[in-house]
């Protein structure tokens, strides 16, 4: 298909505009699209990760972060390193391990967007602490549950499932 | 520094390992931070020094990291750093901005540790060929051992904590460097890339994000680090890589059937240029060697080992060439000496069986 504007080059970009309830479609080549002021958001920009992250955090996209969060939320600060959430949103890097505790709620949301999950399922280091004990116990039970299901031992599987539920409630 | 290293093959370029003609190397990188110290990008220099000294002590206590060596960034010249980037032992970020960094290189370069890059510690395991599992086991052992000496930042929900939330969880990036001339020539590559991307993996051209892919080399890695176990991430990268190797082999068969003369012409011309050029850039060498590597894979060329091709590839990189001749050189001088060196290495070795 040839470009609607110049009628010379191959059209590679389709633009749909809605104005006064009228839908209008244009098929344009790269050059004519640029002339009309349509730019690809990725074109020529180095795509820095920080900007990418801050656009995920701010619902209005990069550069338009006037009111993405309520004031109190944006001014939350990590008590250990002093990093504020808005500073993180700007840099795309956290300051220390405690930042993950300080911004837990906001980060959970962000991690779901990035990874499609907010829960670690990999390696567990051998660290002390009640929380770590729970985690190890939960993993152990999950392993047993999988084994029981593989062996089609559903009575045992149901028992293990209850144990896991109990454990999560205690937590 | 590193004058003896330049004569040895880099860990990612020995011809060992499964499918090593197509899959050049497999790499695992684990990001870790030491508890109660700010991440490198905000840490004061005393804190960064503390990180180095903690790791130095841990390396001394470790049984797996006995025979390597630790270098601080201040003792590395610009050329040293470029050399290490070319050997895939440090990332380009490692040499950017800020000091108080350190690098540990293990025996045969299979394990390396970057200290105070984006995170306090990046453990890297590198293997030639399709050996993702092997590389993971190596990195995992080192991590376990270091974690028995140091305490790493870990959260029961989020896993290993990292400076950038894109690495949190396993902190693991698994990748393969793969040579896909068949898919590029048959123009199937875009299709493969878009399929791979749907499976949660990222594909990048070799060396950066520029538009032209150098030497038909691609890097495939996992995109996400949270929500899946290390074993699952490794497994899915391996399965996808095996699938791509099969696609690549099929497209080579198609090329051989449909365009035998054109492909052979490309391969022999590449040999002709490398055996006769008087001035040649590193990028041109990388692209020409891609054709020769393809020729070896398809059996068009038989009388040159893959190890020689790998050696020429490595020694042609700018910093390697300068280390080889043990002097700093301007690009013009490099291009002439590079051409001369390649002529010597390839001279008369490949016979054109008419």
Short mmCIF file of C-alpha atoms in Angstrom, two decimals:
data_model
loop_
_atom_site.label_atom_id
_atom_site.label_comp_id
_atom_site.label_asym_id
_atom_site.label_seq_id
_atom_site.Cartn_x
_atom_site.Cartn_y
_atom_site.Cartn_z
CA UNK A 1 0.00 0.00 0.00
CA UNK A 2 1.31 3.44 -0.90
CA UNK A 3 1.44 6.35 1.49
CA UNK A 4 -1.74 8.46 1.49
CA UNK A 5 0.26 11.68 1.55
CA UNK A 6 3.11 11.32 -0.92
CA UNK A 7 1.71 8.41 -2.94
CA UNK A 8 5.30 7.35 -3.58
CA UNK A 9 6.69 5.40 -0.66
CA UNK A 10 5.32 2.27 0.93
CA UNK A 11 3.01 3.01 3.88
CA UNK A 12 4.38 1.47 7.05
CA UNK A 13 2.42 3.32 9.71
CA UNK A 14 -1.28 3.33 10.27
CA UNK A 15 -2.73 6.25 12.18
CA UNK A 16 -6.28 6.35 13.46
CA UNK A 17 -7.66 9.64 14.66
CA UNK A 18 -11.00 10.34 16.20
CA UNK A 19 -12.18 13.95 15.93
CA UNK A 20 -15.76 15.21 16.33
CA UNK A 21 -16.95 11.61 16.56
CA UNK A 22 -15.52 11.00 13.12
CA UNK A 23 -13.02 8.20 12.75
CA UNK A 24 -10.30 8.77 10.22
CA UNK A 25 -7.58 6.33 9.20
CA UNK A 26 -4.39 7.22 7.41
CA UNK A 27 -1.73 4.99 5.94
CA UNK A 28 1.58 6.80 5.92
CA UNK A 29 5.22 6.24 5.20
CA UNK A 30 7.79 6.99 7.91
CA UNK A 31 8.70 10.38 6.40
CA UNK A 32 5.16 11.70 5.95
CA UNK A 33 4.18 10.46 9.39
CA UNK A 34 7.02 12.51 10.85
CA UNK A 35 5.94 15.54 8.80
CA UNK A 36 2.50 15.31 10.35
CA UNK A 37 4.12 15.11 13.74
CA UNK A 38 3.59 11.44 14.56
CA UNK A 39 6.63 10.04 16.28
CA UNK A 40 7.24 6.56 17.50
CA UNK A 41 7.72 6.71 21.24
CA UNK A 42 10.83 4.53 20.94
CA UNK A 43 12.39 6.27 17.99
CA UNK A 44 15.92 7.50 18.47
CA UNK A 45 15.65 7.63 22.26
CA UNK A 46 18.08 5.45 24.19
CA UNK A 47 15.23 4.11 26.34
CA UNK A 48 16.79 4.44 29.75
CA UNK A 49 15.59 1.94 32.27
CA UNK A 50 14.95 4.60 34.89
CA UNK A 51 12.50 6.36 32.61
CA UNK A 52 10.83 3.10 31.75
CA UNK A 53 10.39 2.26 35.40
CA UNK A 54 9.15 5.68 36.37
CA UNK A 55 6.57 5.50 33.60
CA UNK A 56 5.32 2.26 35.12
CA UNK A 57 5.13 3.87 38.52
CA UNK A 58 3.53 7.09 37.35
CA UNK A 59 0.23 6.42 35.57
CA UNK A 60 0.67 9.52 33.42
CA UNK A 61 3.94 8.40 31.86
CA UNK A 62 7.41 9.90 32.03
CA UNK A 63 7.69 13.65 32.28
CA UNK A 64 4.07 14.00 33.35
CA UNK A 65 4.39 12.98 36.94
CA UNK A 66 2.54 15.90 38.49
CA UNK A 67 -0.02 13.97 40.51
CA UNK A 68 0.68 10.26 40.23
CA UNK A 69 0.46 9.66 43.95
CA UNK A 70 -1.11 11.30 46.94
CA UNK A 71 1.35 13.59 48.65
CA UNK A 72 1.92 11.47 51.73
CA UNK A 73 2.65 8.40 49.66
CA UNK A 74 5.17 10.14 47.49
CA UNK A 75 7.02 11.47 50.46
CA UNK A 76 7.45 8.12 52.16
CA UNK A 77 11.12 7.72 52.97
CA UNK A 78 13.26 4.72 53.73
CA UNK A 79 14.24 5.07 57.40
CA UNK A 80 17.64 3.44 56.79
CA UNK A 81 19.06 5.22 53.75
CA UNK A 82 16.69 8.20 53.44
CA UNK A 83 15.66 7.42 49.86
CA UNK A 84 12.19 8.80 49.08
CA UNK A 85 9.80 6.97 46.82
CA UNK A 86 9.75 9.86 44.36
CA UNK A 87 13.54 9.76 44.25
CA UNK A 88 13.36 6.04 43.46
CA UNK A 89 10.74 6.67 40.78
CA UNK A 90 13.14 9.16 39.23
CA UNK A 91 16.31 7.04 39.42
CA UNK A 92 14.86 3.57 38.95
CA UNK A 93 17.29 2.28 41.61
CA UNK A 94 16.62 1.61 45.28
CA UNK A 95 19.04 2.72 47.97
CA UNK A 96 19.30 -0.29 50.28
CA UNK A 97 17.64 -3.52 51.37
CA UNK A 98 15.33 -1.70 53.79
CA UNK A 99 13.78 0.28 50.91
CA UNK A 100 11.93 -2.93 50.03
CA UNK A 101 10.27 -2.82 53.46
CA UNK A 102 9.63 0.93 53.42
CA UNK A 103 7.92 0.89 50.00
CA UNK A 104 6.49 -2.63 50.21
CA UNK A 105 2.99 -1.79 48.98
CA UNK A 106 4.05 0.31 46.02
CA UNK A 107 6.81 -2.12 45.09
CA UNK A 108 4.47 -5.11 45.15
CA UNK A 109 2.39 -3.40 42.51
CA UNK A 110 5.45 -2.50 40.43
CA UNK A 111 6.94 -6.01 40.70
CA UNK A 112 3.69 -7.54 39.49
CA UNK A 113 3.88 -5.28 36.44
CA UNK A 114 7.53 -6.11 35.74
CA UNK A 115 7.68 -9.80 36.60
CA UNK A 116 4.04 -10.88 36.60
CA UNK A 117 4.56 -11.95 40.22
CA UNK A 118 5.36 -10.47 43.62
CA UNK A 119 6.50 -13.66 45.28
CA UNK A 120 9.94 -15.25 45.23
CA UNK A 121 9.92 -18.97 44.41
CA UNK A 122 13.63 -19.62 44.06
CA UNK A 123 16.57 -20.34 46.28
CA UNK A 124 16.37 -19.66 50.03
CA UNK A 125 19.55 -18.86 51.93
CA UNK A 126 20.16 -20.40 55.31
CA UNK A 127 19.32 -17.37 57.47
CA UNK A 128 18.02 -17.25 61.04
CA UNK A 129 14.67 -15.70 62.07
CA UNK A 130 11.06 -16.69 62.55
CA UNK A 131 9.99 -15.53 59.09
CA UNK A 132 12.70 -17.64 57.46
CA UNK A 133 11.58 -20.69 59.47
CA UNK A 134 8.02 -20.21 58.21
CA UNK A 135 9.29 -19.88 54.67
CA UNK A 136 11.40 -23.05 54.91
CA UNK A 137 8.48 -24.96 56.44
CA UNK A 138 6.13 -23.72 53.70
CA UNK A 139 8.57 -24.75 50.96
CA UNK A 140 8.99 -28.17 52.55
CA UNK A 141 5.23 -28.67 52.67
CA UNK A 142 4.83 -27.48 49.09
CA UNK A 143 7.40 -30.08 48.04
CA UNK A 144 5.49 -32.79 49.90
CA UNK A 145 2.22 -31.60 48.38
CA UNK A 146 3.62 -31.86 44.87
CA UNK A 147 4.93 -35.36 45.61
CA UNK A 148 1.57 -36.45 47.01
CA UNK A 149 -0.27 -35.13 43.97
CA UNK A 150 2.22 -36.80 41.61
CA UNK A 151 1.61 -40.06 43.44
CA UNK A 152 -2.15 -39.42 43.33
CA UNK A 153 -2.33 -39.72 47.11
CA UNK A 154 -5.10 -37.16 47.44
CA UNK A 155 -5.97 -37.84 51.06
CA UNK A 156 -2.45 -36.93 52.14
CA UNK A 157 -2.43 -34.04 49.68
CA UNK A 158 -5.52 -32.56 51.33
CA UNK A 159 -3.91 -32.87 54.76
CA UNK A 160 -0.76 -31.10 53.56
CA UNK A 161 -2.84 -28.38 51.94
CA UNK A 162 -4.54 -27.74 55.30
CA UNK A 163 -1.16 -27.56 57.01
CA UNK A 164 -0.01 -24.93 54.49
CA UNK A 165 -3.18 -22.95 55.05
CA UNK A 166 -2.63 -23.06 58.81
CA UNK A 167 0.93 -21.93 58.41
CA UNK A 168 -0.09 -18.98 56.24
CA UNK A 169 -2.75 -17.96 58.75
CA UNK A 170 -0.28 -18.07 61.63
CA UNK A 171 2.04 -15.87 59.61
CA UNK B 1 48.57 -6.63 33.00
CA UNK B 2 46.83 -9.70 31.49
CA UNK B 3 49.62 -10.32 28.95
CA UNK B 4 49.53 -14.09 29.49
CA UNK B 5 45.76 -14.16 29.47
CA UNK B 6 45.64 -12.80 25.91
CA UNK B 7 47.33 -15.96 24.60
CA UNK B 8 44.68 -18.20 26.17
CA UNK B 9 41.16 -18.77 24.83
CA UNK B 10 38.43 -16.88 26.71
CA UNK B 11 36.06 -19.10 28.70
CA UNK B 12 33.21 -18.17 26.33
CA UNK B 13 35.20 -19.06 23.23
CA UNK B 14 36.74 -22.45 23.69
CA UNK B 15 35.23 -24.90 21.24
CA UNK B 16 34.04 -27.14 24.06
CA UNK B 17 30.46 -27.82 25.09
CA UNK B 18 27.31 -28.92 23.39
CA UNK B 19 26.41 -27.41 19.99
CA UNK B 20 29.34 -25.00 20.34
CA UNK B 21 29.39 -24.10 16.66
CA UNK B 22 25.93 -22.52 17.03
CA UNK B 23 25.77 -21.78 20.77
CA UNK B 24 29.03 -20.00 21.57
CA UNK B 25 28.54 -19.66 25.31
CA UNK B 26 26.23 -19.98 28.29
CA UNK B 27 26.33 -17.55 31.18
CA UNK B 28 24.72 -17.22 34.60
CA UNK B 29 24.86 -14.03 36.59
CA UNK B 30 23.60 -13.78 40.17
CA UNK B 31 23.06 -10.39 41.84
CA UNK B 32 23.64 -10.24 45.60
CA UNK B 33 23.94 -7.48 48.19
CA UNK B 34 25.47 -7.63 51.64
CA UNK B 35 22.95 -6.90 54.43
CA UNK B 36 22.98 -3.54 56.19
CA UNK B 37 25.14 -1.70 53.66
CA UNK B 38 23.56 0.73 51.16
CA UNK B 39 23.59 -0.37 47.51
CA UNK B 40 26.64 0.83 45.53
CA UNK B 41 24.90 3.68 43.68
CA UNK B 42 24.15 5.52 46.94
CA UNK B 43 26.90 4.10 49.18
CA UNK B 44 29.69 6.35 50.45
CA UNK B 45 33.20 5.33 49.49
CA UNK B 46 33.89 3.92 52.99
CA UNK B 47 30.92 1.61 52.57
CA UNK B 48 32.09 0.56 49.13
CA UNK B 49 35.53 -0.17 50.57
CA UNK B 50 33.91 -2.22 53.33
CA UNK B 51 32.13 -4.29 50.68
CA UNK B 52 35.41 -4.97 48.90
CA UNK B 53 37.18 -5.94 52.10
CA UNK B 54 34.29 -8.23 53.20
CA UNK B 55 34.43 -9.99 49.87
CA UNK B 56 38.20 -10.16 49.89
CA UNK B 57 38.05 -11.99 53.23
CA UNK B 58 35.24 -14.25 52.02
CA UNK B 59 37.23 -15.17 48.90
CA UNK B 60 40.22 -16.09 51.07
CA UNK B 61 38.05 -18.37 53.21
CA UNK B 62 36.32 -19.94 50.21
CA UNK B 63 37.40 -23.30 48.89
CA UNK B 64 35.95 -22.73 45.40
CA UNK B 65 37.68 -19.40 44.85
CA UNK B 66 41.17 -20.38 45.92
CA UNK B 67 43.18 -20.08 42.76
CA UNK B 68 41.94 -16.83 41.26
CA UNK B 69 42.93 -13.23 41.64
CA UNK B 70 41.32 -10.01 42.85
CA UNK B 71 41.90 -6.70 41.05
CA UNK B 72 40.71 -3.28 42.23
CA UNK B 73 39.36 -0.91 39.60
CA UNK B 74 42.05 1.68 40.40
CA UNK B 75 44.80 -0.66 39.24
CA UNK B 76 43.09 -1.30 35.89
CA UNK B 77 43.80 0.96 32.93
CA UNK B 78 41.17 1.85 30.34
CA UNK B 79 42.73 -0.73 28.01
CA UNK B 80 42.64 -3.40 30.74
CA UNK B 81 38.94 -2.73 31.25
CA UNK B 82 38.15 -2.90 27.52
CA UNK B 83 40.11 -6.13 27.41
CA UNK B 84 38.02 -7.58 30.25
CA UNK B 85 34.78 -6.49 28.56
CA UNK B 86 35.87 -8.25 25.37
CA UNK B 87 36.51 -11.39 27.39
CA UNK B 88 32.99 -11.05 28.90
CA UNK B 89 34.46 -10.91 32.39
CA UNK B 90 32.99 -7.51 33.25
CA UNK B 91 30.00 -5.57 31.98
CA UNK B 92 30.37 -2.24 30.19
CA UNK B 93 28.64 -0.67 33.26
CA UNK B 94 31.50 -1.90 35.39
CA UNK B 95 33.93 0.53 33.81
CA UNK B 96 31.52 3.44 33.76
CA UNK B 97 31.40 6.09 36.50
CA UNK B 98 32.63 5.84 40.05
CA UNK B 99 35.51 4.03 41.61
CA UNK B 100 36.02 1.61 44.47
CA UNK B 101 35.05 -1.40 42.44
CA UNK B 102 36.84 -4.70 42.26
CA UNK B 103 36.94 -7.78 40.11
CA UNK B 104 37.82 -11.34 40.94
CA UNK B 105 38.78 -13.71 38.13
CA UNK B 106 38.76 -17.41 38.93
CA UNK B 107 40.68 -20.26 37.42
CA UNK B 108 40.21 -20.54 33.65
CA UNK B 109 37.87 -17.53 33.87
CA UNK B 110 34.88 -19.78 34.51
CA UNK B 111 33.90 -17.80 37.59
CA UNK B 112 34.22 -14.09 38.00
CA UNK B 113 32.91 -11.69 40.62
CA UNK B 114 32.12 -8.05 39.93
CA UNK B 115 32.16 -6.07 43.14
CA UNK B 116 30.31 -2.74 43.51
CA UNK B 117 28.87 -2.66 40.03
CA UNK B 118 25.10 -2.03 40.24
CA UNK B 119 24.89 -4.43 43.18
CA UNK B 120 27.53 -5.25 45.79
CA UNK B 121 28.21 -8.55 44.11
CA UNK B 122 27.58 -10.11 40.76
CA UNK B 123 28.62 -13.75 40.56
CA UNK B 124 29.20 -14.81 36.99
CA UNK B 125 29.73 -18.31 35.64
CA UNK B 126 30.69 -18.68 32.01
CA UNK B 127 30.87 -21.84 29.92
CA UNK B 128 31.48 -22.52 26.28
CA UNK B 129 28.67 -24.17 24.30
CA UNK B 130 25.13 -24.93 25.45
CA UNK B 131 25.91 -25.56 29.12
CA UNK B 132 23.38 -23.40 30.99
CA UNK B 133 22.81 -26.01 33.69
CA UNK B 134 26.53 -26.50 34.22
CA UNK B 135 27.06 -22.76 34.48
CA UNK B 136 24.16 -22.47 36.93
CA UNK B 137 25.53 -25.23 39.18
CA UNK B 138 28.88 -23.47 39.27
CA UNK B 139 27.40 -20.07 40.17
CA UNK B 140 25.02 -21.65 42.68
CA UNK B 141 27.86 -23.43 44.53
CA UNK B 142 29.85 -20.22 44.77
CA UNK B 143 26.75 -18.36 46.03
CA UNK B 144 26.05 -21.01 48.67
CA UNK B 145 29.62 -20.95 49.86
CA UNK B 146 29.80 -17.14 50.03
CA UNK B 147 26.43 -17.05 51.84
CA UNK B 148 27.93 -19.25 54.56
CA UNK B 149 30.53 -16.55 55.18
CA UNK B 150 28.55 -13.34 54.42
CA UNK B 151 24.92 -12.41 54.95
CA UNK B 152 23.09 -11.41 51.77
CA UNK B 153 20.00 -9.17 51.69
CA UNK B 154 16.97 -11.46 51.44
CA UNK B 155 13.25 -10.89 51.95
CA UNK B 156 10.90 -13.86 52.47
CA UNK B 157 8.43 -12.41 49.93
CA UNK B 158 10.72 -10.73 47.42
CA UNK B 159 13.75 -13.03 47.57
CA UNK B 160 17.24 -11.64 46.99
CA UNK B 161 17.11 -7.85 47.10
CA UNK B 162 18.77 -5.87 44.34
CA UNK B 163 19.37 -2.24 43.53
CA UNK B 164 17.09 -2.41 40.50
CA UNK B 165 13.69 -4.06 40.98
CA UNK B 166 14.04 -5.75 37.58
CA UNK B 167 16.60 -8.14 39.14
CA UNK B 168 14.90 -8.92 42.45
CA UNK B 169 13.89 -12.47 43.44
CA UNK B 170 16.40 -14.98 42.12
CA UNK B 171 18.70 -12.13 41.09
CA UNK B 172 19.53 -14.40 38.21
CA UNK B 173 20.11 -13.63 34.58
CA UNK B 174 20.80 -16.72 32.46
CA UNK B 175 21.90 -16.15 28.90
CA UNK B 176 23.28 -17.80 25.80
CA UNK B 177 25.27 -16.25 22.96
CA UNK B 178 24.07 -17.85 19.77
CA UNK B 179 25.17 -17.69 16.12
CA UNK B 180 22.23 -17.63 13.70
CA UNK B 181 23.37 -16.87 10.14
CA UNK B 182 20.86 -19.31 8.63
CA UNK B 183 17.89 -17.61 10.26
CA UNK B 184 19.23 -14.17 9.30
CA UNK B 185 19.80 -15.15 5.66
CA UNK B 186 16.38 -16.80 5.32
CA UNK B 187 14.85 -13.76 7.06
CA UNK B 188 13.22 -16.03 9.64
CA UNK B 189 14.99 -14.31 12.49
CA UNK B 190 12.32 -11.66 13.15
CA UNK B 191 9.75 -14.39 13.46
CA UNK B 192 11.90 -16.38 15.89
CA UNK B 193 12.64 -13.28 17.97
CA UNK B 194 8.97 -12.41 18.30
CA UNK B 195 8.13 -15.98 19.37
CA UNK B 196 10.95 -16.08 21.90
CA UNK B 197 9.86 -12.73 23.34
CA UNK B 198 6.41 -14.15 23.99
CA UNK B 199 8.00 -16.85 26.15
CA UNK B 200 9.42 -14.36 28.64
CA UNK B 201 12.88 -14.23 27.11
CA UNK B 202 14.76 -11.27 25.68
CA UNK B 203 16.81 -11.31 22.47
CA UNK B 204 19.51 -8.76 21.83
CA UNK B 205 22.09 -8.39 19.09
CA UNK B 206 25.70 -8.96 20.05
CA UNK B 207 27.36 -5.95 21.67
CA UNK B 208 24.81 -3.43 22.72
CA UNK B 209 21.51 -2.33 21.38
CA UNK B 210 22.65 -0.85 18.06
CA UNK B 211 20.64 -1.48 14.94
CA UNK B 212 23.14 -3.70 13.11
CA UNK B 213 23.73 -7.10 14.59
CA UNK B 214 27.38 -7.99 14.52
CA UNK B 215 28.41 -11.36 13.11
CA UNK B 216 24.85 -12.79 13.24
CA UNK B 217 25.34 -13.19 16.98
CA UNK B 218 22.41 -12.89 19.38
CA UNK B 219 22.07 -13.02 23.11
CA UNK B 220 19.00 -14.66 24.61
CA UNK B 221 18.22 -14.24 28.31
CA UNK B 222 15.40 -14.49 30.82
CA UNK B 223 13.39 -11.29 31.13
CA UNK B 224 11.99 -11.76 34.62
CA UNK B 225 13.71 -12.85 37.80
CA UNK B 226 10.83 -13.08 40.28
CA UNK B 227 8.11 -15.71 40.63
CA UNK B 228 9.98 -18.68 39.16
CA UNK B 229 12.70 -20.88 40.58
CA UNK B 230 16.23 -20.74 39.21
CA UNK B 231 15.83 -24.29 37.91
CA UNK B 232 12.67 -23.38 35.97
CA UNK B 233 14.31 -20.31 34.44
CA UNK B 234 17.36 -22.34 33.40
CA UNK B 235 15.19 -25.11 32.02
CA UNK B 236 13.05 -22.80 29.90
CA UNK B 237 16.08 -21.01 28.45
CA UNK B 238 17.63 -24.36 27.61
CA UNK B 239 14.48 -25.69 25.93
CA UNK B 240 14.04 -22.56 23.86
CA UNK B 241 17.72 -22.53 22.87
CA UNK B 242 17.54 -26.16 21.73
CA UNK B 243 14.49 -25.27 19.67
CA UNK B 244 16.31 -22.34 18.07
CA UNK B 245 19.32 -24.56 17.27
CA UNK B 246 16.92 -26.85 15.45
CA UNK B 247 15.36 -23.91 13.53
CA UNK B 248 18.84 -22.72 12.62
CA UNK B 249 19.85 -26.15 11.34
CA UNK B 250 16.65 -26.38 9.29
CA UNK B 251 17.18 -22.98 7.73
CA UNK B 252 20.74 -24.00 6.82
CA UNK B 253 19.36 -27.08 5.06
CA UNK B 254 16.94 -24.85 3.16
CA UNK B 255 19.74 -22.52 2.15
CA UNK B 256 21.88 -25.42 0.99
CA UNK B 257 19.02 -26.76 -1.08
CA UNK B 258 17.79 -23.50 -2.56
CA UNK B 259 20.90 -21.36 -2.82
CA UNK B 260 23.98 -23.58 -2.55
CA UNK B 261 26.17 -21.53 -4.91
CA UNK B 262 25.32 -18.22 -3.27
CA UNK B 263 26.06 -19.55 0.22
CA UNK B 264 29.31 -21.20 -0.82
CA UNK B 265 30.27 -18.03 -2.64
CA UNK B 266 29.71 -16.04 0.56
CA UNK B 267 31.86 -18.44 2.57
CA UNK B 268 34.74 -18.59 0.08
CA UNK B 269 34.73 -14.85 -0.41
CA UNK B 270 35.02 -14.40 3.35
CA UNK B 271 38.07 -16.68 3.34
CA UNK B 272 39.50 -14.81 0.37
CA UNK B 273 39.21 -11.46 2.13
CA UNK B 274 40.65 -12.68 5.43
CA UNK B 275 43.58 -14.40 3.69
CA UNK B 276 44.42 -11.37 1.59
CA UNK B 277 43.27 -8.16 3.27
CA UNK B 278 45.89 -5.56 4.15
CA UNK B 279 43.63 -3.36 6.31
CA UNK B 280 40.66 -4.73 8.26
CA UNK B 281 38.44 -3.58 11.14
CA UNK B 282 37.33 -5.74 14.03
CA UNK B 283 33.68 -5.54 12.98
CA UNK B 284 34.49 -6.72 9.47
CA UNK B 285 36.42 -9.67 10.90
CA UNK B 286 33.48 -10.59 13.14
CA UNK B 287 31.11 -10.55 10.18
CA UNK B 288 33.44 -12.53 7.88
CA UNK B 289 34.14 -15.11 10.58
CA UNK B 290 30.40 -15.64 10.83
CA UNK B 291 30.45 -16.88 7.22
CA UNK B 292 33.42 -19.17 7.94
CA UNK B 293 31.76 -20.53 11.08
CA UNK B 294 28.72 -21.26 8.93
CA UNK B 295 30.98 -22.98 6.38
CA UNK B 296 32.40 -25.21 9.12
CA UNK B 297 28.92 -26.02 10.39
CA UNK B 298 27.63 -26.92 6.92
CA UNK B 299 30.77 -28.91 6.05
CA UNK B 300 31.78 -26.59 3.20
CA UNK B 301 35.12 -26.09 4.92
CA UNK B 302 36.81 -28.93 6.75
CA UNK B 303 40.50 -28.18 7.07
CA UNK B 304 40.42 -25.55 9.76
CA UNK B 305 39.46 -26.17 13.39
CA UNK B 306 36.80 -24.10 15.12
CA UNK B 307 39.38 -23.21 17.78
CA UNK B 308 41.41 -21.23 15.20
CA UNK B 309 38.29 -19.30 14.14
CA UNK B 310 37.54 -18.54 17.78
CA UNK B 311 41.10 -17.40 18.40
CA UNK B 312 41.04 -15.04 15.40
CA UNK B 313 37.69 -13.63 16.55
CA UNK B 314 39.00 -12.89 20.03
CA UNK B 315 42.42 -11.56 19.05
CA UNK B 316 40.81 -9.21 16.51
CA UNK B 317 38.92 -7.25 19.15
CA UNK B 318 40.67 -3.87 19.60
CA UNK B 319 41.85 -4.29 23.20
CA UNK B 320 42.95 -7.89 22.63
CA UNK B 321 44.98 -6.89 19.58
CA UNK B 322 46.74 -4.20 21.60
CA UNK B 323 47.43 -6.60 24.45
CA UNK B 324 48.72 -9.17 21.94
CA UNK B 325 51.24 -6.72 20.48
CA UNK B 326 51.74 -5.28 23.95
CA UNK B 327 51.31 -1.64 22.89
CA UNK B 328 48.58 0.95 22.61
CA UNK B 329 47.67 1.72 19.00
CA UNK B 330 45.49 4.05 16.98
CA UNK B 331 42.71 2.42 14.91
CA UNK B 332 44.65 2.73 11.62
CA UNK B 333 47.66 0.94 12.96
CA UNK B 334 45.45 -1.72 14.53
CA UNK B 335 43.64 -2.42 11.26
CA UNK B 336 46.94 -3.03 9.45
CA UNK B 337 48.45 -5.24 12.15
CA UNK B 338 45.17 -7.14 12.50
CA UNK B 339 45.13 -7.94 8.76
CA UNK B 340 48.74 -9.11 8.94
CA UNK B 341 48.11 -11.33 11.96
CA UNK B 342 45.06 -12.94 10.36
CA UNK B 343 46.98 -13.61 7.13
CA UNK B 344 49.61 -15.43 9.19
CA UNK B 345 47.01 -17.46 11.10
CA UNK B 346 45.00 -18.45 8.03
CA UNK B 347 47.78 -18.46 5.41
CA UNK B 348 47.56 -21.53 3.18
CA UNK B 349 45.54 -23.40 5.81
CA UNK B 350 42.32 -23.61 3.87
CA UNK B 351 42.55 -25.33 0.53
CA UNK B 352 39.95 -24.71 -2.10
CA UNK B 353 39.17 -28.22 -3.36
CA UNK B 354 38.18 -27.41 -6.91
#
